[in-house]
Short mmCIF file of C-alpha atoms in Angstrom, two decimals:
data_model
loop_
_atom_site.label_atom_id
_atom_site.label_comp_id
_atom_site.label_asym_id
_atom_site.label_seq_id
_atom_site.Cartn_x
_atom_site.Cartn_y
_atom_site.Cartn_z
CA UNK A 3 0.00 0.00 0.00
CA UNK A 4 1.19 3.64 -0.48
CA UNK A 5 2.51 5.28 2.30
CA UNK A 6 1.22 8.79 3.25
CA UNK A 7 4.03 11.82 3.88
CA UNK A 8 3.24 14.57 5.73
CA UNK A 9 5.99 17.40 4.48
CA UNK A 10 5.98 21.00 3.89
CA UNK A 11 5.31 23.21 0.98
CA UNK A 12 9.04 23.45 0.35
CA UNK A 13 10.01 19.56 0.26
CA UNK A 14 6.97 17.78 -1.03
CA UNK A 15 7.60 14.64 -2.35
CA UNK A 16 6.65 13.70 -5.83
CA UNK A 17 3.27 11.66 -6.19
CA UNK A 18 4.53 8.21 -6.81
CA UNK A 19 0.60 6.45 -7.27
CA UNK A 20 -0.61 8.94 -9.59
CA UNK A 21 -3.53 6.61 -10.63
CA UNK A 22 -1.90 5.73 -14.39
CA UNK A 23 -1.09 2.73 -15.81
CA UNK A 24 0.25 1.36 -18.91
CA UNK A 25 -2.60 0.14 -20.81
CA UNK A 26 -2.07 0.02 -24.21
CA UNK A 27 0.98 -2.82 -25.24
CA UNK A 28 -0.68 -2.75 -28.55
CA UNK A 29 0.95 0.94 -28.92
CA UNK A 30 4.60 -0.38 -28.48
CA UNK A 31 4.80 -0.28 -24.59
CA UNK A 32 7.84 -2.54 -23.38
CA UNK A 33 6.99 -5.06 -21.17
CA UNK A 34 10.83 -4.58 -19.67
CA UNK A 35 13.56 -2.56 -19.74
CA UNK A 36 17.11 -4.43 -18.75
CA UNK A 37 20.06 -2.51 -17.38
CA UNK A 38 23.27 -4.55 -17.03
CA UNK A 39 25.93 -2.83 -14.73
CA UNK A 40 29.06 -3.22 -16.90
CA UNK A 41 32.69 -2.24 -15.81
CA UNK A 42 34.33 -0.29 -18.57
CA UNK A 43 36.82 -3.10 -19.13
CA UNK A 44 34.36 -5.93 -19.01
CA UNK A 45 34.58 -6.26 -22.88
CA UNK A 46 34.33 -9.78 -22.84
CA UNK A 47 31.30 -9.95 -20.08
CA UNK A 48 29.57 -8.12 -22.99
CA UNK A 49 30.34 -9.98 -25.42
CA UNK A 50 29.60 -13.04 -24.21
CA UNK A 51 25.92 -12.12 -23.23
CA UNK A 52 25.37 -10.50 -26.44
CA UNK A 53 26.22 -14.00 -28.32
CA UNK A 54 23.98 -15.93 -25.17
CA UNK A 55 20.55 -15.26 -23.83
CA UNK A 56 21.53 -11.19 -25.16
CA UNK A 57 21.01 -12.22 -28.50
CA UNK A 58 17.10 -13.29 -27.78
CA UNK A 59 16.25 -9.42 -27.66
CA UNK A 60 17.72 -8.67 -30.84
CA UNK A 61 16.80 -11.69 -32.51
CA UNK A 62 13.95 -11.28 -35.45
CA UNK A 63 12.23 -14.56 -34.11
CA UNK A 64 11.54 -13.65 -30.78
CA UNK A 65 8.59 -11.58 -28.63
CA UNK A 66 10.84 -9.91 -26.85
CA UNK A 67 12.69 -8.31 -30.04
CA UNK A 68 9.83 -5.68 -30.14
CA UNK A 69 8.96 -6.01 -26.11
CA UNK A 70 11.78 -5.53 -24.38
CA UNK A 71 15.26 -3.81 -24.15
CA UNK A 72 18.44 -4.42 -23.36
CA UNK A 73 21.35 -2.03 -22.53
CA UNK A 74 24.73 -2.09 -21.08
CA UNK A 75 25.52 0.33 -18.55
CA UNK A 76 29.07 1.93 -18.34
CA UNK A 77 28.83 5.32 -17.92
CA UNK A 78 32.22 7.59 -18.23
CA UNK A 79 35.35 5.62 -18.01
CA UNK A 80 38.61 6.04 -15.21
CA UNK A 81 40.93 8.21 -16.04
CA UNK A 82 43.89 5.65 -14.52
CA UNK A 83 47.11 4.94 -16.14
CA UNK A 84 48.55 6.92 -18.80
CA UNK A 85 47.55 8.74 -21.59
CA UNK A 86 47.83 6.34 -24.04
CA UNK A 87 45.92 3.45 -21.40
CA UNK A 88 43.29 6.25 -21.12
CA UNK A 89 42.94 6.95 -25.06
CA UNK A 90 43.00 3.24 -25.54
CA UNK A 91 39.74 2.72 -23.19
CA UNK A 92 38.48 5.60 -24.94
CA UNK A 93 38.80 4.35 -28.32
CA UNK A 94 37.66 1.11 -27.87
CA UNK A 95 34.95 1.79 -26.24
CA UNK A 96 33.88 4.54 -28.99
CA UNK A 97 34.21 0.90 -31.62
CA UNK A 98 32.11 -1.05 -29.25
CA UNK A 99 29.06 1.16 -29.48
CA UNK A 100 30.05 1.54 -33.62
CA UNK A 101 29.84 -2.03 -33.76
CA UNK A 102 26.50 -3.13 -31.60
CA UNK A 103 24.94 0.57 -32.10
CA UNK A 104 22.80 1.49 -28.80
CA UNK A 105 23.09 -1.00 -26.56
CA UNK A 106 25.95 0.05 -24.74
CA UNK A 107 25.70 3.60 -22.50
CA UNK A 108 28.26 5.45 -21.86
CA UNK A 109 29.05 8.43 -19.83
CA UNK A 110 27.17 10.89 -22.19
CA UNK A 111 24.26 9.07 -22.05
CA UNK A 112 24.02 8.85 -18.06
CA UNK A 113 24.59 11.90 -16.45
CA UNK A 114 28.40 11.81 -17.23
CA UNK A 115 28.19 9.05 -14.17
CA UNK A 116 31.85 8.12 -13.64
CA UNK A 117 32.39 4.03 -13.60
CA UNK A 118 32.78 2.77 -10.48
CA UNK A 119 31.89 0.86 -7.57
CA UNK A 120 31.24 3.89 -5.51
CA UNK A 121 28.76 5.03 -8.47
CA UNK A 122 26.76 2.20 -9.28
CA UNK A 123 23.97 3.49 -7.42
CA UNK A 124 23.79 6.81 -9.71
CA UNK A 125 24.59 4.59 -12.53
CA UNK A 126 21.17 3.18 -12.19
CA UNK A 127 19.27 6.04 -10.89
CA UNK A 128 20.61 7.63 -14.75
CA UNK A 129 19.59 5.09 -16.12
CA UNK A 130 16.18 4.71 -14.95
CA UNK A 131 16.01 8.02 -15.67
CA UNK A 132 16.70 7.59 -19.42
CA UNK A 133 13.94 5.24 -19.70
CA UNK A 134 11.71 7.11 -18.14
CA UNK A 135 12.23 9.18 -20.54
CA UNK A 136 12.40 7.55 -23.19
CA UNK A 137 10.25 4.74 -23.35
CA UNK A 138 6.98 3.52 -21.66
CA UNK A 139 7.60 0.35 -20.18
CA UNK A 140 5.77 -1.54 -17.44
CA UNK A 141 9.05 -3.41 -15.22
CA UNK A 142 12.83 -2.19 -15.27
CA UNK A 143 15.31 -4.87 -14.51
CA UNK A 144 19.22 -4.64 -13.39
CA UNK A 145 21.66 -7.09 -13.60
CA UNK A 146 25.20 -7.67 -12.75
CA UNK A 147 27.31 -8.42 -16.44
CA UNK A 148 28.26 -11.82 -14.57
CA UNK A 149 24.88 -13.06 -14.33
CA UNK A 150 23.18 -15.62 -16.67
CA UNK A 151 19.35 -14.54 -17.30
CA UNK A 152 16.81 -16.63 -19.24
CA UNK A 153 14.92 -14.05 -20.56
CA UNK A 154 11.92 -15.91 -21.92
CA UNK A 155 11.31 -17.07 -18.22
CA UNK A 156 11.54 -13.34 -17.01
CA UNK A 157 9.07 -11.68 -19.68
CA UNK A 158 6.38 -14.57 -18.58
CA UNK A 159 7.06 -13.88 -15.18
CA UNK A 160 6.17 -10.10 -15.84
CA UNK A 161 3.10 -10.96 -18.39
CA UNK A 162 1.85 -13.22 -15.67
CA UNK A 163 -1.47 -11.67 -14.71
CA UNK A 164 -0.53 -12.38 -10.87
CA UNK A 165 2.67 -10.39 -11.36
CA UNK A 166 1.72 -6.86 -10.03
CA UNK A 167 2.02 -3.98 -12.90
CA UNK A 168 2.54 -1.60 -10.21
CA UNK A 169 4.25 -1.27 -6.73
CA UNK A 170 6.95 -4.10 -7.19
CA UNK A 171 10.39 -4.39 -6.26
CA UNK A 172 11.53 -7.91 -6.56
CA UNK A 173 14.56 -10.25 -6.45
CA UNK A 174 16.34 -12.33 -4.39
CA UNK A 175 16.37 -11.53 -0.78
CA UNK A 176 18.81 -13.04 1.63
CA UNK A 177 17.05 -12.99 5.04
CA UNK A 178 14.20 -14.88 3.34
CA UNK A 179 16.25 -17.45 2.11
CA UNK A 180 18.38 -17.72 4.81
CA UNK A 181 15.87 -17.33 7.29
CA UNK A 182 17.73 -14.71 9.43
CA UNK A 183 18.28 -11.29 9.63
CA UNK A 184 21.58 -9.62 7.89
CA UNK A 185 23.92 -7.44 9.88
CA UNK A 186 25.16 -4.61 8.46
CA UNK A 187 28.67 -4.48 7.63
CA UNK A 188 30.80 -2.34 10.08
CA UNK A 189 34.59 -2.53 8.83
CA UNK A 190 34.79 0.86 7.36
CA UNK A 191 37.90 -0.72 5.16
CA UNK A 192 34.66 -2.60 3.74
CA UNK A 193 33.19 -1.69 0.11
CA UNK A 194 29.99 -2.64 1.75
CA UNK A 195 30.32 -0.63 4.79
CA UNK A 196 27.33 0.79 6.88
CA UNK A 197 27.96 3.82 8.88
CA UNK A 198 26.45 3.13 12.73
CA UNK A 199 25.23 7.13 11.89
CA UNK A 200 23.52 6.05 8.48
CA UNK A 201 22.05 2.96 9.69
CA UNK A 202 22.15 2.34 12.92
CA UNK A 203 19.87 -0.81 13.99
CA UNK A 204 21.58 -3.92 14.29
CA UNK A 205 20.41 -5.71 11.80
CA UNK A 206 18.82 -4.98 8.57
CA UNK A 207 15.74 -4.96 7.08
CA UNK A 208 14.94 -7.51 4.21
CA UNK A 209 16.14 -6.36 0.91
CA UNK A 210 16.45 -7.50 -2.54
CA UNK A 211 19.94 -8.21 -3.20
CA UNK A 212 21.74 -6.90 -6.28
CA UNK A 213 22.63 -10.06 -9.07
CA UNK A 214 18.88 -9.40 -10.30
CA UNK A 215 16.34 -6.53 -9.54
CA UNK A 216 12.40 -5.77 -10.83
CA UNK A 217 11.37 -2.66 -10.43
CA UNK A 218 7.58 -1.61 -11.89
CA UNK A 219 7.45 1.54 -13.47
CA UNK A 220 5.90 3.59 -11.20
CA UNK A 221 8.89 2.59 -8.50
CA UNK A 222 11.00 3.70 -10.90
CA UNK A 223 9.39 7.16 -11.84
CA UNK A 224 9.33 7.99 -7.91
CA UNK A 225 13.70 7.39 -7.89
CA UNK A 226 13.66 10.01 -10.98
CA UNK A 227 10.87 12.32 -10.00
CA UNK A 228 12.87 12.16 -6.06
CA UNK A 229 16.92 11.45 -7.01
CA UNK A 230 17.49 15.02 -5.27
CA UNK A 231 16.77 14.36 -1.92
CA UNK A 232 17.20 10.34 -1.92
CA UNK A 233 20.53 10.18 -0.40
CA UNK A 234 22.09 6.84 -1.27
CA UNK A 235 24.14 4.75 1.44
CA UNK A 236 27.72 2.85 -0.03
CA UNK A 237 25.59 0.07 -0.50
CA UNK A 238 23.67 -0.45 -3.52
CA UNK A 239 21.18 -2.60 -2.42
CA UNK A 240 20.50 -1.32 0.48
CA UNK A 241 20.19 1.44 -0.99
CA UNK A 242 17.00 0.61 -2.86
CA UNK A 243 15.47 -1.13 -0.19
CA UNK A 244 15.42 2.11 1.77
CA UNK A 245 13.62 3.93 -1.04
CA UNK A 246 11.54 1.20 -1.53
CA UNK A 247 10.39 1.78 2.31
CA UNK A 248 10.39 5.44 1.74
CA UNK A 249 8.07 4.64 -1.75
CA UNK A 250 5.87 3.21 0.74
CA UNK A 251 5.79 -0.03 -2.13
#
């Protein structure tokens, strides 16, 4: 159900129900959007999906050629090394998105979002952002570029009529499966760290954790519509569980 906010005139939060939904597939509305978080370097991770289960949303045979999309997310690549390292990325980079056209985003194309581990929460907040603005689409997915989706299983999953069109955020969660409760990590030498000040219950909430996330559309129009005042933690998926608390969905 949708939580209610009580705020004042100067911070209201955008509406995230709004009372539309997609109703018209017939009019080219994607059943799915799929992000894949790519390092800049991961040229092989790429390729090897786009030759795999990629290839099923580009091939001429399948539903999901003209239901669904699939992009690679990069965003602006580390300047590290030396010039000629840094051209080299560059360059090759530049060929990769000659060679497979769209697919692959770079940092021009999200918010000049430098790659990184520290950034891969922005990284998909641009993203989702791009779609939203530039397709209608019913679920937005993110993946990791080292896991192995079977797509045709995902798009019946979302054309299932018990799979909610609106209000989802879905994946795998940890505490379910492992029937406890997660700590947060405290090491700040962590990449995972949780700040006692940011989070400071001992354990945390159940989340979805990051190899696979759904998202329905309206989710994803309240990130864009609220990235200016949704501060994100160092963890990604934690992250989106808090604004999926905050979302009230």
């Amino acid at each position: 159900h949708a939580t209610h906010f009580e705020l004042s005139e100067s911070e209201k939060w955008p509406l995230l129900f709004d009372g539309s939904v997609n109703k018209d597939h017939e009019k080219g509305i994607m059943y799915v959007v799929v992000g894949i978080k790519s390092s800049a370097a991961h040229f092989e991770h790429r390729r090897v999906i786009r030759e795999t289960w990629g290839s099923l949303f580009s091939d001429e045979s399948s539903v999901l050629r003209s239901r669904a999309r699939l992009f690679f997310l990069v965003g602006k690549p580390q300047e590290r090394g030396s010039d000629q390292e840094i051209i080299g990325m560059r360059n090759a980079l530049e060929m990769e998105r000659s060679q497979y056209g769209k697919d692959i985003l770079l940092g021009d194309e999200l918010d000049n979002v430098v790659d990184s581990f520290a950034t891969i929460t922005a990284k998909g907040a641009s993203f989702m952002t791009k779609m939203n603005r530039e397709y209608k689409f019913d679920h937005l997915v993110l993946l990791d570029d080292d896991v192995y989706l079977r797509p045709k299983r995902l798009y019946e999953y979302l054309r299932n009529s018990s799979t909610p069109k609106r209000r989802l955020y879905a994946g795998q969660v940890w505490a379910v499966e492992k029937k406890r409760m997660i700590r947060p990590v405290r090491d700040p030498k962590n990449k995972y760290y949780v700040s006692e000040e940011s989070y400071p219950m001992r354990e945390l909430f159940p989340f979805v954790n990051g190899p696979a996330m759904i998202f329905s559309h309206d989710f994803v129009k309240y990130i864009v519509r609220s990235r200016s005042f949704l501060r994100p933690l160092n963890n990604e998926d934690l992250t989106y569980g808090f604004w999926a608390i905050a979302a009230g969905v």
